mmCIF file of C-alpha atoms and ligand atoms in Angstrom:
data_model
loop_
_atom_site.group_PDB
_atom_site.id
_atom_site.type_symbol
_atom_site.label_atom_id
_atom_site.label_comp_id
_atom_site.label_asym_id
_atom_site.label_seq_id
_atom_site.Cartn_x
_atom_site.Cartn_y
_atom_site.Cartn_z
ATOM 1 C CA UNK S 1 119.688 96.699 100.986
ATOM 2 C CA UNK S 2 120.263 100.068 102.334
ATOM 3 C CA UNK S 3 117.301 102.593 102.371
ATOM 4 C CA UNK S 4 118.728 105.793 101.379
ATOM 5 C CA UNK S 5 117.065 108.985 101.387
ATOM 6 C CA UNK S 6 117.310 111.231 98.022
ATOM 7 C CA UNK S 7 115.611 113.948 95.493
ATOM 8 C CA UNK S 8 114.003 112.627 92.543
ATOM 9 C CA UNK S 9 111.821 113.284 89.513
ATOM 10 C CA UNK S 10 108.903 111.026 89.405
ATOM 11 C CA UNK S 11 108.278 111.626 85.752
ATOM 12 C CA UNK S 12 109.542 113.782 82.971
ATOM 13 C CA UNK S 13 109.303 117.716 83.848
ATOM 14 C CA UNK S 14 107.817 117.074 87.379
ATOM 15 C CA UNK S 15 110.030 119.302 89.939
ATOM 16 C CA UNK S 16 112.403 117.395 91.754
ATOM 17 C CA UNK S 17 110.878 116.006 95.178
ATOM 18 C CA UNK S 18 111.854 113.687 98.319
ATOM 19 C CA UNK S 19 112.662 109.847 97.491
ATOM 20 C CA UNK S 20 113.492 107.389 99.005
ATOM 21 C CA UNK S 21 115.500 104.500 97.518
ATOM 22 C CA UNK S 22 117.776 101.377 98.118
ATOM 23 C CA UNK S 23 121.544 100.827 98.015
ATOM 24 C CA UNK S 24 122.561 97.454 97.533
ATOM 25 C CA UNK S 25 124.857 96.050 100.511
ATOM 26 C CA UNK S 26 128.340 96.377 99.254
ATOM 27 C CA UNK S 27 129.717 93.582 98.083
ATOM 28 C CA UNK S 28 133.679 92.718 98.666
ATOM 29 C CA UNK S 29 135.052 94.975 95.794
ATOM 30 C CA UNK S 30 132.326 97.762 96.891
ATOM 31 C CA UNK S 31 132.490 101.188 99.024
ATOM 32 C CA UNK S 32 129.742 102.546 100.787
ATOM 33 C CA UNK S 33 129.964 106.427 100.466
ATOM 34 C CA UNK S 34 128.269 108.893 102.525
ATOM 35 C CA UNK S 35 127.485 111.613 100.070
ATOM 36 C CA UNK S 36 128.660 115.257 101.391
ATOM 37 C CA UNK S 37 128.275 117.471 98.439
ATOM 38 C CA UNK S 38 126.949 117.122 94.933
ATOM 39 C CA UNK S 39 127.272 119.492 92.057
ATOM 40 C CA UNK S 40 124.934 120.247 89.724
ATOM 41 C CA UNK S 41 125.362 119.550 85.961
ATOM 42 C CA UNK S 42 123.262 120.900 82.684
ATOM 43 C CA UNK S 43 123.123 117.333 81.818
ATOM 44 C CA UNK S 44 120.774 116.669 84.794
ATOM 45 C CA UNK S 45 118.437 119.172 83.797
ATOM 46 C CA UNK S 46 118.853 118.014 79.667
ATOM 47 C CA UNK S 47 118.052 114.336 81.669
ATOM 48 C CA UNK S 48 115.371 115.028 84.022
ATOM 49 C CA UNK S 49 113.277 116.753 81.390
ATOM 50 C CA UNK S 50 114.425 114.001 78.650
ATOM 51 C CA UNK S 51 115.982 116.397 76.465
ATOM 52 C CA UNK S 52 118.194 113.772 74.788
ATOM 53 C CA UNK S 53 115.605 110.417 75.040
ATOM 54 C CA UNK S 54 115.293 107.569 76.663
ATOM 55 C CA UNK S 55 115.116 109.232 80.256
ATOM 56 C CA UNK S 56 114.106 106.199 82.849
ATOM 57 C CA UNK S 57 111.863 107.877 85.696
ATOM 58 C CA UNK S 58 111.831 108.087 88.852
ATOM 59 C CA UNK S 59 115.267 109.638 88.295
ATOM 60 C CA UNK S 60 117.553 110.786 91.030
ATOM 61 C CA UNK S 61 120.700 112.995 88.992
ATOM 62 C CA UNK S 62 123.716 114.072 89.954
ATOM 63 C CA UNK S 63 127.292 113.160 89.058
ATOM 64 C CA UNK S 64 129.662 115.266 90.634
ATOM 65 C CA UNK S 65 129.999 113.706 93.892
ATOM 66 C CA UNK S 66 132.122 113.971 96.929
ATOM 67 C CA UNK S 67 131.680 112.015 100.109
ATOM 68 C CA UNK S 68 133.598 110.530 102.949
ATOM 69 C CA UNK S 69 133.813 106.005 102.983
ATOM 70 C CA UNK S 70 131.496 104.330 105.861
ATOM 71 C CA UNK S 71 132.468 101.028 104.801
ATOM 72 C CA UNK S 72 134.434 98.513 102.304
ATOM 73 C CA UNK S 73 134.007 95.342 101.011
ATOM 74 C CA UNK S 74 136.609 92.669 102.263
ATOM 75 C CA UNK S 75 138.481 92.926 98.842
ATOM 76 C CA UNK S 76 138.849 96.704 98.709
ATOM 77 C CA UNK S 77 142.508 98.083 98.534
ATOM 78 C CA UNK S 78 142.093 101.383 96.798
ATOM 79 C CA UNK S 79 140.335 103.257 99.898
ATOM 80 C CA UNK S 80 139.435 102.863 103.189
ATOM 81 C CA UNK S 81 136.767 103.575 105.962
ATOM 82 C CA UNK S 82 137.230 107.543 106.489
ATOM 83 C CA UNK S 83 138.738 108.260 103.154
ATOM 84 C CA UNK S 84 137.548 110.911 101.121
ATOM 85 C CA UNK S 85 136.040 109.230 97.589
ATOM 86 C CA UNK S 86 134.909 110.915 94.325
ATOM 87 C CA UNK S 87 132.062 109.809 91.781
ATOM 88 C CA UNK S 88 131.658 111.192 88.663
ATOM 89 C CA UNK S 89 129.524 110.073 85.658
ATOM 90 C CA UNK S 90 129.782 106.287 85.467
ATOM 91 C CA UNK S 91 129.810 103.668 88.231
ATOM 92 C CA UNK S 92 130.857 100.625 86.206
ATOM 93 C CA UNK S 93 131.941 99.190 82.676
ATOM 94 C CA UNK S 94 133.078 95.982 81.176
ATOM 95 C CA UNK S 95 136.337 96.711 82.248
ATOM 96 C CA UNK S 96 137.578 93.777 79.633
ATOM 97 C CA UNK S 97 137.312 95.454 76.042
ATOM 98 C CA UNK S 98 139.522 97.354 74.095
ATOM 99 C CA UNK S 99 138.158 100.985 75.204
ATOM 100 C CA UNK S 100 138.479 99.954 78.917
ATOM 101 C CA UNK S 101 141.552 98.480 78.488
ATOM 102 C CA UNK S 102 142.921 102.032 76.960
ATOM 103 C CA UNK S 103 141.269 103.683 80.030
ATOM 104 C CA UNK S 104 138.309 105.078 78.013
ATOM 105 C CA UNK S 105 135.693 103.170 80.013
ATOM 106 C CA UNK S 106 133.157 105.742 79.350
ATOM 107 C CA UNK S 107 133.120 104.095 75.784
ATOM 108 C CA UNK S 108 133.050 100.667 76.972
ATOM 109 C CA UNK S 109 131.570 98.602 74.383
ATOM 110 C CA UNK S 110 129.384 97.162 76.403
ATOM 111 C CA UNK S 111 128.252 100.488 77.531
ATOM 112 C CA UNK S 112 129.460 101.998 80.599
ATOM 113 C CA UNK S 113 127.018 101.997 83.627
ATOM 114 C CA UNK S 114 126.135 105.659 84.376
ATOM 115 C CA UNK S 115 125.696 107.086 87.269
ATOM 116 C CA UNK S 116 122.189 108.188 86.906
ATOM 117 C CA UNK S 117 119.457 107.384 84.185
ATOM 118 C CA UNK S 118 121.181 104.065 83.286
ATOM 119 C CA UNK S 119 121.798 100.423 84.392
ATOM 120 C CA UNK S 120 124.490 98.798 86.550
ATOM 121 C CA UNK S 121 126.110 96.326 84.322
ATOM 122 C CA UNK S 122 123.342 93.805 84.728
ATOM 123 C CA UNK S 123 121.394 96.010 82.264
ATOM 124 C CA UNK S 124 118.672 95.767 84.647
ATOM 125 C CA UNK S 125 119.588 97.331 88.099
ATOM 126 C CA UNK S 126 118.232 101.015 87.555
ATOM 127 C CA UNK S 127 121.145 103.479 88.858
ATOM 128 C CA UNK S 128 120.415 106.539 90.834
ATOM 129 C CA UNK S 129 122.685 109.432 91.111
ATOM 130 C CA UNK S 130 124.336 111.847 93.997
ATOM 131 C CA UNK S 131 121.266 113.972 95.234
ATOM 132 C CA UNK S 132 121.165 111.321 97.719
ATOM 133 C CA UNK S 133 122.662 110.484 101.110
ATOM 134 C CA UNK S 134 124.659 107.299 100.242
ATOM 135 C CA UNK S 135 126.039 105.738 97.285
ATOM 136 C CA UNK S 136 127.550 102.182 96.688
ATOM 137 C CA UNK S 137 130.027 101.819 93.816
ATOM 138 C CA UNK S 138 132.569 99.489 92.850
ATOM 139 C CA UNK S 139 135.999 100.656 94.173
ATOM 140 C CA UNK S 140 137.445 100.979 90.425
ATOM 141 C CA UNK S 141 134.858 103.784 89.739
ATOM 142 C CA UNK S 142 135.631 106.029 93.142
ATOM 143 C CA UNK S 143 138.180 108.425 92.669
ATOM 144 C CA UNK S 144 140.621 109.626 95.531
ATOM 145 C CA UNK S 145 139.878 113.059 96.592
ATOM 146 C CA UNK S 146 143.172 114.869 97.598
ATOM 147 C CA UNK S 147 142.285 116.289 100.668
ATOM 148 C CA UNK S 148 144.439 119.873 100.079
ATOM 149 C CA UNK S 149 140.942 120.048 98.121
ATOM 150 C CA UNK S 150 138.176 122.427 99.565
ATOM 151 C CA UNK S 151 135.540 119.503 99.160
ATOM 152 C CA UNK S 152 132.325 121.228 98.557
ATOM 153 C CA UNK S 153 134.316 123.099 95.411
ATOM 154 C CA UNK S 154 136.012 120.012 94.142
ATOM 155 C CA UNK S 155 132.720 118.164 93.377
ATOM 156 C CA UNK S 156 132.469 120.145 89.995
ATOM 157 C CA UNK S 157 135.383 118.562 89.307
ATOM 158 C CA UNK S 158 133.971 115.046 88.823
ATOM 159 C CA UNK S 159 132.222 116.280 85.381
ATOM 160 C CA UNK S 160 132.951 119.724 84.653
ATOM 161 C CA UNK S 161 136.610 119.467 85.463
ATOM 162 C CA UNK S 162 137.248 116.369 83.681
ATOM 163 C CA UNK S 163 134.997 117.292 80.676
ATOM 164 C CA UNK S 164 136.968 120.369 80.139
ATOM 165 C CA UNK S 165 140.455 118.990 81.317
ATOM 166 C CA UNK S 166 140.257 116.131 78.667
ATOM 167 C CA UNK S 167 139.663 118.255 75.724
ATOM 168 C CA UNK S 168 142.517 120.453 76.903
ATOM 169 C CA UNK S 169 145.110 117.706 76.849
ATOM 170 C CA UNK S 170 143.874 115.845 73.774
ATOM 171 C CA UNK S 171 144.660 119.012 71.941
ATOM 172 C CA UNK S 172 147.838 119.853 73.586
ATOM 173 C CA UNK S 173 147.229 122.904 75.126
ATOM 174 C CA UNK S 174 150.432 124.253 76.149
ATOM 175 C CA UNK S 175 152.068 127.700 77.293
ATOM 176 C CA UNK S 176 151.034 130.760 74.521
ATOM 177 C CA UNK S 177 148.191 128.979 72.707
ATOM 178 C CA UNK S 178 145.055 131.043 71.774
ATOM 179 C CA UNK S 179 142.033 128.934 73.270
ATOM 180 C CA UNK S 180 138.564 130.421 73.281
ATOM 181 C CA UNK S 181 136.260 129.166 75.554
ATOM 182 C CA UNK S 182 132.495 129.620 74.202
ATOM 183 C CA UNK S 183 129.698 129.560 77.373
ATOM 184 C CA UNK S 184 130.615 130.821 80.609
ATOM 185 C CA UNK S 185 128.649 128.270 82.865
ATOM 186 C CA UNK S 186 130.095 125.597 84.938
ATOM 187 C CA UNK S 187 131.954 123.724 82.078
ATOM 188 C CA UNK S 188 133.222 127.054 80.743
ATOM 189 C CA UNK S 189 134.513 128.567 83.653
ATOM 190 C CA UNK S 190 136.417 125.171 84.696
ATOM 191 C CA UNK S 191 137.515 125.424 80.874
ATOM 192 C CA UNK S 192 138.945 128.816 81.227
ATOM 193 C CA UNK S 193 140.446 128.293 84.906
ATOM 194 C CA UNK S 194 142.207 125.111 83.442
ATOM 195 C CA UNK S 195 143.302 126.550 80.009
ATOM 196 C CA UNK S 196 145.095 129.384 81.890
ATOM 197 C CA UNK S 197 146.793 127.239 84.456
ATOM 198 C CA UNK S 198 148.299 125.069 81.012
ATOM 199 C CA UNK S 199 149.491 128.967 80.091
ATOM 200 C CA UNK S 200 146.912 129.483 77.413
ATOM 201 C CA UNK S 201 146.127 132.755 76.287
ATOM 202 C CA UNK S 202 142.314 132.615 77.013
ATOM 203 C CA UNK S 203 139.841 134.772 75.238
ATOM 204 C CA UNK S 204 135.936 134.264 76.899
ATOM 205 C CA UNK S 205 133.256 134.213 74.255
ATOM 206 C CA UNK S 206 130.041 134.675 75.749
ATOM 207 C CA UNK S 207 126.234 136.282 75.616
ATOM 208 C CA UNK S 208 126.395 137.755 79.150
ATOM 209 C CA UNK S 209 127.881 141.138 79.198
ATOM 210 C CA UNK S 210 127.708 140.650 82.838
ATOM 211 C CA UNK S 211 130.140 138.039 83.194
ATOM 212 C CA UNK S 212 133.181 140.115 82.074
ATOM 213 C CA UNK S 213 134.935 140.766 85.228
ATOM 214 C CA UNK S 214 134.297 137.133 86.173
ATOM 215 C CA UNK S 215 135.522 135.925 83.312
ATOM 216 C CA UNK S 216 139.152 137.848 84.129
ATOM 217 C CA UNK S 217 139.214 137.001 87.651
ATOM 218 C CA UNK S 218 138.896 133.299 86.521
ATOM 219 C CA UNK S 219 141.929 133.592 84.154
ATOM 220 C CA UNK S 220 140.336 134.813 80.703
ATOM 221 C CA UNK S 221 143.106 137.670 79.115
ATOM 222 C CA UNK S 222 139.765 138.602 77.100
ATOM 223 C CA UNK S 223 136.385 139.001 76.839
ATOM 224 C CA UNK S 224 134.067 138.872 73.668
ATOM 225 C CA UNK S 225 130.789 139.384 73.662
ATOM 226 C CA UNK S 226 128.930 136.761 70.756
ATOM 227 C CA UNK S 227 125.748 138.716 70.669
ATOM 228 C CA UNK S 228 127.813 141.206 68.864
ATOM 229 C CA UNK S 229 128.195 140.307 64.916
ATOM 230 C CA UNK S 230 131.481 142.567 65.192
ATOM 231 C CA UNK S 231 132.935 140.026 67.487
ATOM 232 C CA UNK S 232 133.340 137.171 64.757
ATOM 233 C CA UNK S 233 134.733 140.001 62.083
ATOM 234 C CA UNK S 234 136.953 141.081 64.583
ATOM 235 C CA UNK S 235 138.105 137.735 66.097
ATOM 236 C CA UNK S 236 138.276 135.669 62.651
ATOM 237 C CA UNK S 237 141.306 133.227 62.162
ATOM 238 C CA UNK S 238 142.688 133.916 65.739
ATOM 239 C CA UNK S 239 142.386 130.641 67.589
ATOM 240 C CA UNK S 240 144.218 127.454 67.956
ATOM 241 C CA UNK S 241 141.616 125.805 70.148
ATOM 242 C CA UNK S 242 137.885 126.728 70.727
ATOM 243 C CA UNK S 243 135.653 124.652 73.402
ATOM 244 C CA UNK S 244 132.259 125.158 72.534
ATOM 245 C CA UNK S 245 130.447 124.451 76.145
ATOM 246 C CA UNK S 246 126.910 125.802 75.215
ATOM 247 C CA UNK S 247 123.986 123.802 76.258
ATOM 248 C CA UNK S 248 121.326 125.379 73.812
ATOM 249 C CA UNK S 249 121.490 124.979 69.770
ATOM 250 C CA UNK S 250 123.758 127.443 67.915
ATOM 251 C CA UNK S 251 125.583 127.963 64.899
ATOM 252 C CA UNK S 252 128.578 126.296 64.527
ATOM 253 C CA UNK S 253 129.911 127.656 61.513
ATOM 254 C CA UNK S 254 129.999 131.149 63.000
ATOM 255 C CA UNK S 255 132.826 130.128 65.563
ATOM 256 C CA UNK S 256 134.755 127.988 63.159
ATOM 257 C CA UNK S 257 135.375 131.058 61.105
ATOM 258 C CA UNK S 258 137.319 132.315 64.059
ATOM 259 C CA UNK S 259 139.875 129.381 64.143
ATOM 260 C CA UNK S 260 143.325 129.643 62.370
ATOM 261 C CA UNK S 261 144.335 127.214 59.694
ATOM 262 C CA UNK S 262 144.352 123.511 61.100
ATOM 263 C CA UNK S 263 142.763 124.892 64.223
ATOM 264 C CA UNK S 264 140.417 122.710 66.332
ATOM 265 C CA UNK S 265 136.970 123.514 67.555
ATOM 266 C CA UNK S 266 135.734 120.734 70.184
ATOM 267 C CA UNK S 267 132.385 120.256 71.515
ATOM 268 C CA UNK S 268 131.787 119.366 74.463
ATOM 269 C CA UNK S 269 128.158 121.295 75.098
ATOM 270 C CA UNK S 270 125.783 118.919 74.225
ATOM 271 C CA UNK S 271 122.321 121.024 72.930
ATOM 272 C CA UNK S 272 119.402 118.836 72.319
ATOM 273 C CA UNK S 273 119.168 119.151 68.371
ATOM 274 C CA UNK S 274 121.479 118.544 65.690
ATOM 275 C CA UNK S 275 123.593 121.628 64.332
ATOM 276 C CA UNK S 276 124.231 122.221 60.472
ATOM 277 C CA UNK S 277 127.274 122.143 59.559
ATOM 278 C CA UNK S 278 128.473 123.770 56.344
ATOM 279 C CA UNK S 279 131.701 121.725 54.651
ATOM 280 C CA UNK S 280 132.749 125.619 53.583
ATOM 281 C CA UNK S 281 132.997 125.941 57.154
ATOM 282 C CA UNK S 282 136.024 123.281 57.624
ATOM 283 C CA UNK S 283 137.292 123.226 54.092
ATOM 284 C CA UNK S 284 139.011 126.662 53.915
ATOM 285 C CA UNK S 285 141.720 126.375 56.611
ATOM 286 C CA UNK S 286 141.759 122.263 57.028
ATOM 287 C CA UNK S 287 139.770 123.086 60.396
ATOM 288 C CA UNK S 288 138.782 120.412 62.747
ATOM 289 C CA UNK S 289 135.224 119.843 64.382
ATOM 290 C CA UNK S 290 135.431 117.411 67.206
ATOM 291 C CA UNK S 291 134.004 116.383 70.341
ATOM 292 C CA UNK S 292 134.763 114.954 73.558
ATOM 293 C CA UNK S 293 133.012 113.091 76.581
ATOM 294 C CA UNK S 294 134.024 113.353 80.237
ATOM 295 C CA UNK S 295 137.409 111.160 80.504
ATOM 296 C CA UNK S 296 138.484 107.722 81.569
ATOM 297 C CA UNK S 297 138.920 106.713 85.231
ATOM 298 C CA UNK S 298 143.132 107.484 85.132
ATOM 299 C CA UNK S 299 142.187 110.374 83.355
ATOM 300 C CA UNK S 300 140.019 111.784 85.838
ATOM 301 C CA UNK S 301 142.363 110.974 88.950
ATOM 302 C CA UNK S 302 145.467 112.766 86.991
ATOM 303 C CA UNK S 303 143.100 115.590 86.607
ATOM 304 C CA UNK S 304 141.936 115.708 90.255
ATOM 305 C CA UNK S 305 145.599 115.295 91.396
ATOM 306 C CA UNK S 306 146.349 118.335 88.953
ATOM 307 C CA UNK S 307 144.046 120.387 90.320
ATOM 308 C CA UNK S 308 145.391 120.048 93.878
ATOM 309 C CA UNK S 309 148.755 120.955 92.707
ATOM 310 C CA UNK S 310 147.705 124.126 90.837
ATOM 311 C CA UNK S 311 145.070 124.919 93.225
ATOM 312 C CA UNK S 312 141.830 124.710 90.691
ATOM 313 C CA UNK S 313 138.838 124.420 91.665
ATOM 314 C CA UNK S 314 134.830 125.616 90.868
ATOM 315 C CA UNK S 315 133.573 128.882 91.736
ATOM 316 C CA UNK S 316 130.397 127.546 93.569
ATOM 317 C CA UNK S 317 127.041 128.377 94.989
ATOM 318 C CA UNK S 318 126.194 126.047 98.082
ATOM 319 C CA UNK S 319 122.551 125.117 97.952
ATOM 320 C CA UNK S 320 119.889 123.177 100.444
ATOM 321 C CA UNK S 321 118.631 120.291 98.144
ATOM 322 C CA UNK S 322 115.134 122.088 98.770
ATOM 323 C CA UNK S 323 116.075 124.437 96.383
ATOM 324 C CA UNK S 324 117.171 122.469 93.675
ATOM 325 C CA UNK S 325 114.174 123.309 90.950
ATOM 326 C CA UNK S 326 114.953 126.693 91.316
ATOM 327 C CA UNK S 327 118.653 126.624 90.815
ATOM 328 C CA UNK S 328 117.366 124.769 87.541
ATOM 329 C CA UNK S 329 115.409 127.723 86.223
ATOM 330 C CA UNK S 330 118.621 129.848 87.375
ATOM 331 C CA UNK S 331 120.880 127.440 85.006
ATOM 332 C CA UNK S 332 118.550 127.763 82.051
ATOM 333 C CA UNK S 333 118.696 131.769 82.351
ATOM 334 C CA UNK S 334 122.195 131.636 82.538
ATOM 335 C CA UNK S 335 122.322 132.572 86.308
ATOM 336 C CA UNK S 336 125.236 130.499 87.466
ATOM 337 C CA UNK S 337 127.969 131.802 89.233
ATOM 338 C CA UNK S 338 129.515 129.710 88.350
ATOM 339 C CA UNK S 339 128.553 125.889 89.756
ATOM 340 C CA UNK S 340 125.365 125.218 92.071
ATOM 341 C CA UNK S 341 126.546 122.508 94.681
ATOM 342 C CA UNK S 342 124.178 120.761 96.722
ATOM 343 C CA UNK S 343 124.983 120.572 100.565
ATOM 344 C CA UNK S 344 123.702 116.881 101.180
ATOM 345 C CA UNK S 345 123.416 117.350 104.963
ATOM 346 C CA UNK S 346 120.109 119.236 103.822
ATOM 347 C CA UNK S 347 118.418 115.818 102.864
ATOM 348 C CA UNK S 348 118.475 115.465 106.518
ATOM 349 C CA UNK S 349 119.109 111.656 108.540
ATOM 350 C CA UNK S 350 118.556 108.524 105.814
HETATM 351 P P1 LIG C 401 125.858 125.779 82.106
HETATM 352 O O1 LIG C 401 126.248 125.873 83.648
HETATM 353 O O2 LIG C 401 124.339 125.961 82.226
HETATM 354 O O3 LIG C 401 126.536 127.016 81.276
HETATM 355 C C1 LIG C 401 126.176 126.585 80.002
HETATM 356 C C2 LIG C 401 126.475 128.281 79.124
HETATM 357 O O4 LIG C 401 125.943 128.135 77.943
HETATM 358 C C3 LIG C 401 125.831 129.363 79.990
HETATM 359 O O5 LIG C 401 125.983 129.613 80.984
HETATM 360 C C4 LIG C 401 125.933 130.525 78.877
HETATM 361 O O6 LIG C 401 127.249 131.093 78.631
HETATM 362 C C5 LIG C 401 126.342 129.684 77.609
HETATM 363 N N1 LIG C 401 124.506 129.273 76.949
HETATM 364 C C6 LIG C 401 123.263 128.898 77.207
HETATM 365 N N2 LIG C 401 122.123 128.932 76.122
HETATM 366 C C7 LIG C 401 122.799 129.782 75.519
HETATM 367 C C8 LIG C 401 122.225 129.757 73.862
HETATM 368 N N3 LIG C 401 120.966 129.934 73.366
HETATM 369 N N4 LIG C 401 123.559 130.704 72.869
HETATM 370 C C9 LIG C 401 124.723 130.814 73.406
HETATM 371 N N5 LIG C 401 124.946 130.532 74.514
HETATM 372 C C10 LIG C 401 124.172 129.898 75.740
HETATM 373 O O7 LIG C 401 125.785 124.055 81.531
HETATM 374 P P2 LIG C 401 127.058 123.460 81.811
HETATM 375 O O8 LIG C 401 126.622 122.505 83.265
HETATM 376 O O9 LIG C 401 128.290 123.864 81.708
HETATM 377 O O10 LIG C 401 126.837 122.131 80.676
HETATM 378 C C11 LIG C 401 127.133 122.777 79.165
HETATM 379 C C12 LIG C 401 126.641 121.808 78.355
HETATM 380 O O11 LIG C 401 127.716 120.761 78.311
HETATM 381 C C13 LIG C 401 124.972 120.788 78.720
HETATM 382 O O12 LIG C 401 124.842 121.018 77.130
HETATM 383 C C14 LIG C 401 125.790 119.690 79.207
HETATM 384 O O13 LIG C 401 124.731 118.761 78.894
HETATM 385 C C15 LIG C 401 126.924 119.654 78.500
HETATM 386 N N6 LIG C 401 127.690 118.227 79.034
HETATM 387 C C16 LIG C 401 128.932 117.593 78.388
HETATM 388 C C17 LIG C 401 129.645 116.854 78.875
HETATM 389 C C18 LIG C 401 130.449 115.994 78.108
HETATM 390 O O14 LIG C 401 130.971 114.773 78.393
HETATM 391 N N7 LIG C 401 130.621 116.055 76.666
HETATM 392 C C19 LIG C 401 129.814 116.942 80.179
HETATM 393 C C20 LIG C 401 128.860 117.887 80.880
HETATM 394 C C21 LIG C 401 127.976 118.525 80.532
HETATM 395 P P3 LIG C 401 127.245 132.544 78.574
HETATM 396 O O15 LIG C 401 126.120 133.005 79.679
HETATM 397 O O16 LIG C 401 128.573 132.776 78.769
HETATM 398 O O17 LIG C 401 126.589 132.809 77.312
HETATM 399 ZN ZN1 LIG C 402 128.013 116.775 83.905
#
């Protein structure tokens, strides 16, 4: 076993604090990664506060991980020592069920092994995420990081990037499409950049007027304030696609009114409470309300290669791990521009 330094929440609502854990010795198909950077996703906050239920403590969050391969098992072919590697929201799946075979490991019928707040496929060994110095993962779930990407700014691609890339692809986002992105945080800013890179006409729908200039710099052509009711009448029937990234409870019906007939609204944000949706919000205009959860490993690799080709990475603020609790508070105040990334070197020697 390898002793690894980390930051963990010892129980629900506890602030994160230094923690020591053990990683397994790498098996024949495993890679041992020295973590360099880990992005801070709003899902980390939902989970350390047990807002989705079923949280397991102590919890080491973090699923936007970039590092360098330190050691490989004898049967590993995908990566070699010294390569860059990424790990996202999953570390394993059965690999045999119909969904795994379709490259949808996130929907593994046995339940994918989540990077933290879950278990390995043995359903016993607790998983610990990327707020840690080292990680051991089966090579199938390690991503190749194109070397042209800025490493810290690429870390958020492993969750925020794939979570927004996937629905844009599923709904065939293309040149001239009118795409509205709801909420300008970590996911939202990636949705703006990616939709703009695909040629869409992007409108940012935000509660924060102060983010207008940023939204336009990121690639949005329009910015509209959702606190203002006039926005919803002005933009009624306008969008082909809405990507909703809001992390808190909100009225979905209002946004459905912004879709053109047969337009789609895709939920990627995961607020703790269920939303009430009126049938009438969907009936008039044959509208589609959908969801999307991260992406499979093949699609995540495709997204990383796409981002290298199109020079898309996150706008980040690098923090030492000692500032993680403050970063959570700032995210809860919508004060993130636009992803915190932990410099794991700040953890000190393992
Ligand atoms: P984030 O950086 O905190 O951004 C969320 C944004 O939502 C905020 O910046 C704010 O944008 C808006 N918002 C927050 N509270 C709001 C409220 N009460 N009313 C209206 N707008 C509000 O969070 P994130 O990391 O992007 O994550 C967003 C959500 O996606 C979280 O629920 C997370 O768990 C979920 N998620 C889902 C997946 C998936 O696979 N589907 C993957 C990762 C994350 P403005 O200031 O512009 O209004
Ligand atoms: Zn995430």
